[in-house]
Tab-separated table of N, CA and C in Angstrom:
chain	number	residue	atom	x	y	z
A	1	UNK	N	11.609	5.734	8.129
A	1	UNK	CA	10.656	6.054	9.204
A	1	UNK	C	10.100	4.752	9.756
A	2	UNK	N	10.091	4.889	11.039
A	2	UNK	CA	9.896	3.474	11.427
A	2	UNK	C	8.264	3.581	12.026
A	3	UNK	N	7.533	1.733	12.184
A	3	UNK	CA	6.269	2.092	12.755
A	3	UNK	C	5.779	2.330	13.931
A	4	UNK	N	5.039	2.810	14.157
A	4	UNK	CA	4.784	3.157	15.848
A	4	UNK	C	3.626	2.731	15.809
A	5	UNK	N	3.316	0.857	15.605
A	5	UNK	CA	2.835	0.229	15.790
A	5	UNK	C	3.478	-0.641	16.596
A	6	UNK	N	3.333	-0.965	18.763
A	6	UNK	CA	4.479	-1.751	19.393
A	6	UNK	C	4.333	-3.020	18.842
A	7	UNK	N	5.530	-3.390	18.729
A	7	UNK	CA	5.647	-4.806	18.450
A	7	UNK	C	4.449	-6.167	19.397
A	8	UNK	N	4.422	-5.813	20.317
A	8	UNK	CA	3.741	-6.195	21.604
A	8	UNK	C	2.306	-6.612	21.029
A	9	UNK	N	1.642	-5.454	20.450
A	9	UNK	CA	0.714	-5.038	19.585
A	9	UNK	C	0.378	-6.263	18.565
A	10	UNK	N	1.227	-6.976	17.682
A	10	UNK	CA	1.589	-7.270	16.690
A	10	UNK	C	1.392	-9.028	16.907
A	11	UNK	N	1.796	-9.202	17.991
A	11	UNK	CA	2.081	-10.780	18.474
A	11	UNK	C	0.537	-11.273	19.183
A	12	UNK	N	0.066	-10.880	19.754
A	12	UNK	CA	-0.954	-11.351	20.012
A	12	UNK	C	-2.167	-10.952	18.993
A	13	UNK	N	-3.640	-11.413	19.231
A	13	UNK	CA	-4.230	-11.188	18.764
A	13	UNK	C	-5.219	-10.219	19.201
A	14	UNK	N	-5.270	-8.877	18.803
A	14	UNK	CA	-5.626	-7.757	19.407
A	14	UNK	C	-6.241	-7.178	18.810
A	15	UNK	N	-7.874	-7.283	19.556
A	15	UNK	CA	-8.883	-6.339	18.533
A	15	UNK	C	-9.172	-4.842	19.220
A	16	UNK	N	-9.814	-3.841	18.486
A	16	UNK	CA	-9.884	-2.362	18.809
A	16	UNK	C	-11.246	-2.316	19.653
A	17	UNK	N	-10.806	-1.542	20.487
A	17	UNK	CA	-11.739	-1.257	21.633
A	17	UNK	C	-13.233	-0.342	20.875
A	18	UNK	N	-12.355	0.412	20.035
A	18	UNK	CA	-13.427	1.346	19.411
A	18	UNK	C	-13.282	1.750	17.910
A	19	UNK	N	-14.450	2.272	17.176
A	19	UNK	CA	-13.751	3.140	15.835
A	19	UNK	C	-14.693	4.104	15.596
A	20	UNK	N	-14.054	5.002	14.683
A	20	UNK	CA	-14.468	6.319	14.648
A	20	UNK	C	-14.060	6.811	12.699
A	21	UNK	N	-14.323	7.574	12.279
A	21	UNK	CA	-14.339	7.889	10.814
A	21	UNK	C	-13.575	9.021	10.930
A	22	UNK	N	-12.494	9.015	10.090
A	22	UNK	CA	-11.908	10.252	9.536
A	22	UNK	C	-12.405	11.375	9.173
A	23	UNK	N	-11.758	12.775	9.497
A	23	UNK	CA	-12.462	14.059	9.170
A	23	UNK	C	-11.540	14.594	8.617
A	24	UNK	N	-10.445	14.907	8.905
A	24	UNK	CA	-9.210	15.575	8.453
A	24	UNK	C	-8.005	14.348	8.053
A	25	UNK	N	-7.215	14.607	6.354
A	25	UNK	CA	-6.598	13.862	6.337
A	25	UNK	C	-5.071	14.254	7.306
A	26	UNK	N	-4.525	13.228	7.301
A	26	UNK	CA	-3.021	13.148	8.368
A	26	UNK	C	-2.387	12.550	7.732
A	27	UNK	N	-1.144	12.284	7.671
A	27	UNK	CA	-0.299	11.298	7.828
A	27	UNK	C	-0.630	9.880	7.935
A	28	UNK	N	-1.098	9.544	9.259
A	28	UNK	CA	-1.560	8.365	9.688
A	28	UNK	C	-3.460	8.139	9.016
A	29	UNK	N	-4.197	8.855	8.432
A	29	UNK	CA	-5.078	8.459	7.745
A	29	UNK	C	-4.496	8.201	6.478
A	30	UNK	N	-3.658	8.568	5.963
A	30	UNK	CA	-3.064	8.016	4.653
A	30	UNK	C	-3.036	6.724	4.656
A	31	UNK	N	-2.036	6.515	5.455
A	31	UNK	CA	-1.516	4.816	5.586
A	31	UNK	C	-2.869	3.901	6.015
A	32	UNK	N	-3.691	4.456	7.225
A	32	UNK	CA	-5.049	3.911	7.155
A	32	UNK	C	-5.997	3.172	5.672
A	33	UNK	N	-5.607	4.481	5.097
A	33	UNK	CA	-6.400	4.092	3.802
A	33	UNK	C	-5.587	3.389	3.015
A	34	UNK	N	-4.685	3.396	2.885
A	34	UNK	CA	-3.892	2.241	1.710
A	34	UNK	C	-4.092	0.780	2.665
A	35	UNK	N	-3.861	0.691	3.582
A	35	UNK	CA	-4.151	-0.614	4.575
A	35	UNK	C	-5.647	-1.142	4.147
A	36	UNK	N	-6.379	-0.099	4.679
A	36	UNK	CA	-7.881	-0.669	4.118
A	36	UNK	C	-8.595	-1.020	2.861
A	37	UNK	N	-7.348	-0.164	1.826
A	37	UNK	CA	-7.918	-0.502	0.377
A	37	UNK	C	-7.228	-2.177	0.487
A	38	UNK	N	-6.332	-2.258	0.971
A	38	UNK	CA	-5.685	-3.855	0.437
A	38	UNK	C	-6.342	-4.914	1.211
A	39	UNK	N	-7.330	-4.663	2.088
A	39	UNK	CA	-8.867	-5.163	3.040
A	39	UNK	C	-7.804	-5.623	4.382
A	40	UNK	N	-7.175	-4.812	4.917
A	40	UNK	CA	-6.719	-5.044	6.607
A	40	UNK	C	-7.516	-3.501	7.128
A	41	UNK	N	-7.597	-3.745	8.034
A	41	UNK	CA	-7.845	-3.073	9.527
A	41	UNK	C	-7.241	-1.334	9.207
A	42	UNK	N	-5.743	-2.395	9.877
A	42	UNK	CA	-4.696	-1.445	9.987
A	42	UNK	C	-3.594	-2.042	9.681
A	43	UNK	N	-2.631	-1.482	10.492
A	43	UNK	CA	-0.972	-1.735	10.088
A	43	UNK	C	-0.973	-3.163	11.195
A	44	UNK	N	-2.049	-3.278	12.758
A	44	UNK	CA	-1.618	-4.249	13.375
A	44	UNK	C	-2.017	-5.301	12.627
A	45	UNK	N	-3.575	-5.576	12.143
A	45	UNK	CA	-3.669	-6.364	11.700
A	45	UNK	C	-3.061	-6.799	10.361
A	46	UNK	N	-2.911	-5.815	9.619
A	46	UNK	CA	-1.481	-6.432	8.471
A	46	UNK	C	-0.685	-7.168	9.106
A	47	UNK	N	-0.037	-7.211	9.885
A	47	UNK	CA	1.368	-7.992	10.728
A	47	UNK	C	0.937	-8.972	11.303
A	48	UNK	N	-0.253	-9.164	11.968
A	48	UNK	CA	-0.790	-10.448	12.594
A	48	UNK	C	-1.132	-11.242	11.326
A	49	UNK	N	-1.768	-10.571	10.289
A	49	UNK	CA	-2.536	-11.862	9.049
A	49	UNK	C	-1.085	-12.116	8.789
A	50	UNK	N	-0.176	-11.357	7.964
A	50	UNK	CA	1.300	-11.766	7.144
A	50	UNK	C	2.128	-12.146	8.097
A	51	UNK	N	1.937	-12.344	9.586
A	51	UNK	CA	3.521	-12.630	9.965
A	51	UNK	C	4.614	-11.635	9.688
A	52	UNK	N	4.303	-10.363	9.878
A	52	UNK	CA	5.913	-9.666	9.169
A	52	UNK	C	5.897	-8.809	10.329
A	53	UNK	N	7.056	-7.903	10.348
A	53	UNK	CA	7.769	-7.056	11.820
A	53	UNK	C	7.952	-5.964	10.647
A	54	UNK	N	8.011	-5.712	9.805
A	54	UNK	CA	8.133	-4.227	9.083
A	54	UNK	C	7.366	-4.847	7.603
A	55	UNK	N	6.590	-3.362	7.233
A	55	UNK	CA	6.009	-3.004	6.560
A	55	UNK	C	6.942	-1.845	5.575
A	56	UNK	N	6.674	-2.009	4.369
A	56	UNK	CA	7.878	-1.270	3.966
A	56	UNK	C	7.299	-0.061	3.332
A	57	UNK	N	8.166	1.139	3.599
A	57	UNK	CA	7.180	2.908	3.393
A	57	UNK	C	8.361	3.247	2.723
A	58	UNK	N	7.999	4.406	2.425
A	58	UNK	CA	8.647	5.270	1.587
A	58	UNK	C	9.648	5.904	2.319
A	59	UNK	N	11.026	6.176	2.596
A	59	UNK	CA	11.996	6.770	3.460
A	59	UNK	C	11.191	8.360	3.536
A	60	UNK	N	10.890	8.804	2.399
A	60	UNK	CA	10.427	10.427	2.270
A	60	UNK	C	9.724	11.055	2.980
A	61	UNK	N	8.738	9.903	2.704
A	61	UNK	CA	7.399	10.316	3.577
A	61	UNK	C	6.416	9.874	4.435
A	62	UNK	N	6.771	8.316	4.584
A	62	UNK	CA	6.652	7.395	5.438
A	62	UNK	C	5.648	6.582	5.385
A	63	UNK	N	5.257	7.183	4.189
A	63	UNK	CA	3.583	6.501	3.156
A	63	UNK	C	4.401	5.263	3.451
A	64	UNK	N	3.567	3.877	3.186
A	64	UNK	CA	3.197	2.455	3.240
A	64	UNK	C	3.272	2.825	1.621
A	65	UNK	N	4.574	1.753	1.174
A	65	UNK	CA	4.766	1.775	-0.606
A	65	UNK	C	4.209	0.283	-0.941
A	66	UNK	N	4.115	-0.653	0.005
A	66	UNK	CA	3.418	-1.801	-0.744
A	66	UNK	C	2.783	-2.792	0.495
A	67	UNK	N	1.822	-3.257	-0.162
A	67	UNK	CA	0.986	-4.264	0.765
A	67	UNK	C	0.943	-5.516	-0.191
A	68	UNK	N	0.906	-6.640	0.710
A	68	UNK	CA	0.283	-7.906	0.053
A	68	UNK	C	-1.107	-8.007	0.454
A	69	UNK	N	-1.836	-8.354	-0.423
A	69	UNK	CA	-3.357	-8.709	0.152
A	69	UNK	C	-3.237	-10.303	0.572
A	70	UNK	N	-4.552	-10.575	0.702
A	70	UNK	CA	-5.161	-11.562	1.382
A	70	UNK	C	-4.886	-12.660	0.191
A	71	UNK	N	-5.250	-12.328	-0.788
A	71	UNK	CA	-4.979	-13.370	-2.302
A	71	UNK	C	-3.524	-13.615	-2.458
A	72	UNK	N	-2.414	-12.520	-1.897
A	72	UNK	CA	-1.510	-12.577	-2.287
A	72	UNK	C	-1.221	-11.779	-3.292
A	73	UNK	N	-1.764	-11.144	-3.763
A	73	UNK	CA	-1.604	-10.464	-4.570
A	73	UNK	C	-0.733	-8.751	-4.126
A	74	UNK	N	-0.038	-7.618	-4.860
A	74	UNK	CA	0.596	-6.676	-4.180
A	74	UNK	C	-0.193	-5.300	-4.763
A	75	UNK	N	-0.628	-4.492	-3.570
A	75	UNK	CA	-1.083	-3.274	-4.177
A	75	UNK	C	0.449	-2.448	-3.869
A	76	UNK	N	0.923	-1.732	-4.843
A	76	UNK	CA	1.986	-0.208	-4.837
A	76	UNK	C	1.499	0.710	-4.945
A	77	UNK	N	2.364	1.727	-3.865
A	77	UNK	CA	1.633	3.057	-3.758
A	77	UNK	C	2.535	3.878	-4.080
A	78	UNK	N	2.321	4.998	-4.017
A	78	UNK	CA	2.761	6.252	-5.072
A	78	UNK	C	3.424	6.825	-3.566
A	79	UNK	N	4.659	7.454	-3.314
A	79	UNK	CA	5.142	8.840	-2.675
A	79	UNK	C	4.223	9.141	-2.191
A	80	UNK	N	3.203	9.869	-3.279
A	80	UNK	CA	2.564	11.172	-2.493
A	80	UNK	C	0.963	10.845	-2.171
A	81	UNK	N	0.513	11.648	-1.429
A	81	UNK	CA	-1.003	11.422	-1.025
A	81	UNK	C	-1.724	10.990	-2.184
A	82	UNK	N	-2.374	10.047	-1.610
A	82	UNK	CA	-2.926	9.225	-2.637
A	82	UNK	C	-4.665	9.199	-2.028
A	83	UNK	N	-5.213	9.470	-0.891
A	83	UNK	CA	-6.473	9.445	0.047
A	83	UNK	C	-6.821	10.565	-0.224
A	84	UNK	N	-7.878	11.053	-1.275
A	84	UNK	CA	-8.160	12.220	-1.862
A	84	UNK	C	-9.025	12.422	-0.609
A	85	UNK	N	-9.479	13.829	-0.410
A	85	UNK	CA	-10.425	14.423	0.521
A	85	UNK	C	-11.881	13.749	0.640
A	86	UNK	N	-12.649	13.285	-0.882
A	86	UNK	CA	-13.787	12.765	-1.203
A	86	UNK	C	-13.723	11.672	-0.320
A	87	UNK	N	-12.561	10.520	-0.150
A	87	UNK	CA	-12.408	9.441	0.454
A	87	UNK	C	-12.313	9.522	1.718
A	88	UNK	N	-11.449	10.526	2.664
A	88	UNK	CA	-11.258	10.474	3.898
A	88	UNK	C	-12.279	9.851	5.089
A	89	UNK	N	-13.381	10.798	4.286
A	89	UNK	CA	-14.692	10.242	5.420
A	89	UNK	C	-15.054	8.450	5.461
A	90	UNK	N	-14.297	7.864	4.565
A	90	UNK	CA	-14.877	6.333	4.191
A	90	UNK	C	-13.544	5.616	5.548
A	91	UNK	N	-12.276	6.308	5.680
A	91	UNK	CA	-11.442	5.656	6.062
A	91	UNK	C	-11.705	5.242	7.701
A	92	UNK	N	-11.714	4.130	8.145
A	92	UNK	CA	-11.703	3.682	9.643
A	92	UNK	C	-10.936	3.847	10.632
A	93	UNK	N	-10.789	4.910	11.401
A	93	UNK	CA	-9.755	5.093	12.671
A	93	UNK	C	-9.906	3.927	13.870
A	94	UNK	N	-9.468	2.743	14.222
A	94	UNK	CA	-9.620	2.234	15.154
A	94	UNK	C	-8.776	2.667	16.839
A	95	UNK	N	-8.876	2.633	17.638
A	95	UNK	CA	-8.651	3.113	18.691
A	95	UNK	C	-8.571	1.534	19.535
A	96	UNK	N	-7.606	1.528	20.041
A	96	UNK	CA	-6.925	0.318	21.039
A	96	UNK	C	-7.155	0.346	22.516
């Protein structure tokens, strides 16, 4: 599954017009929250701090299976939903 984050997106330095808090989990609040536990934004700003053009997910389900942090260090993620309901409301939707 590929990201539908544009590349375009990725190369410059591009901050969010707006943000808003999660209510219902999705798909795309999943990956939100594994991004934000490893302290990025999102998926753009992952790619602007690391320099990288793919982020690597799970073929299955399109979860984000690993991040490098800021230390360098790697958080791994599990297949399956991992952004329990209790958490959703903490996660940051930014809007471009």
């Amino acid at each position: 599954k590929m990201s539908k984050v544009p590349e375009v997106m990725t190369k410059a330095d591009i901050k969010p017009k707006s943000m808003h808090r999660a209510k219902t989990w999705s798909d795309d609040v999943e990956n939100l929250y594994r991004f934000q536990q490893a302290g990025y934004r999102d998926e753009v700003e992952y790619k602007q701090v690391k320099q990288v053009d793919e982020v690597e997910c799970w073929p299955e389900t399109g979860f984000v299976k690993k991040l490098q942090r800021r230390d360098n260090t790697f958080y791994y993620y599990n297949r399956q939903r991992e952004c329990e309901d209790k958490d959703v409301p903490k996660v940051k939707v930014y809007v471009y």
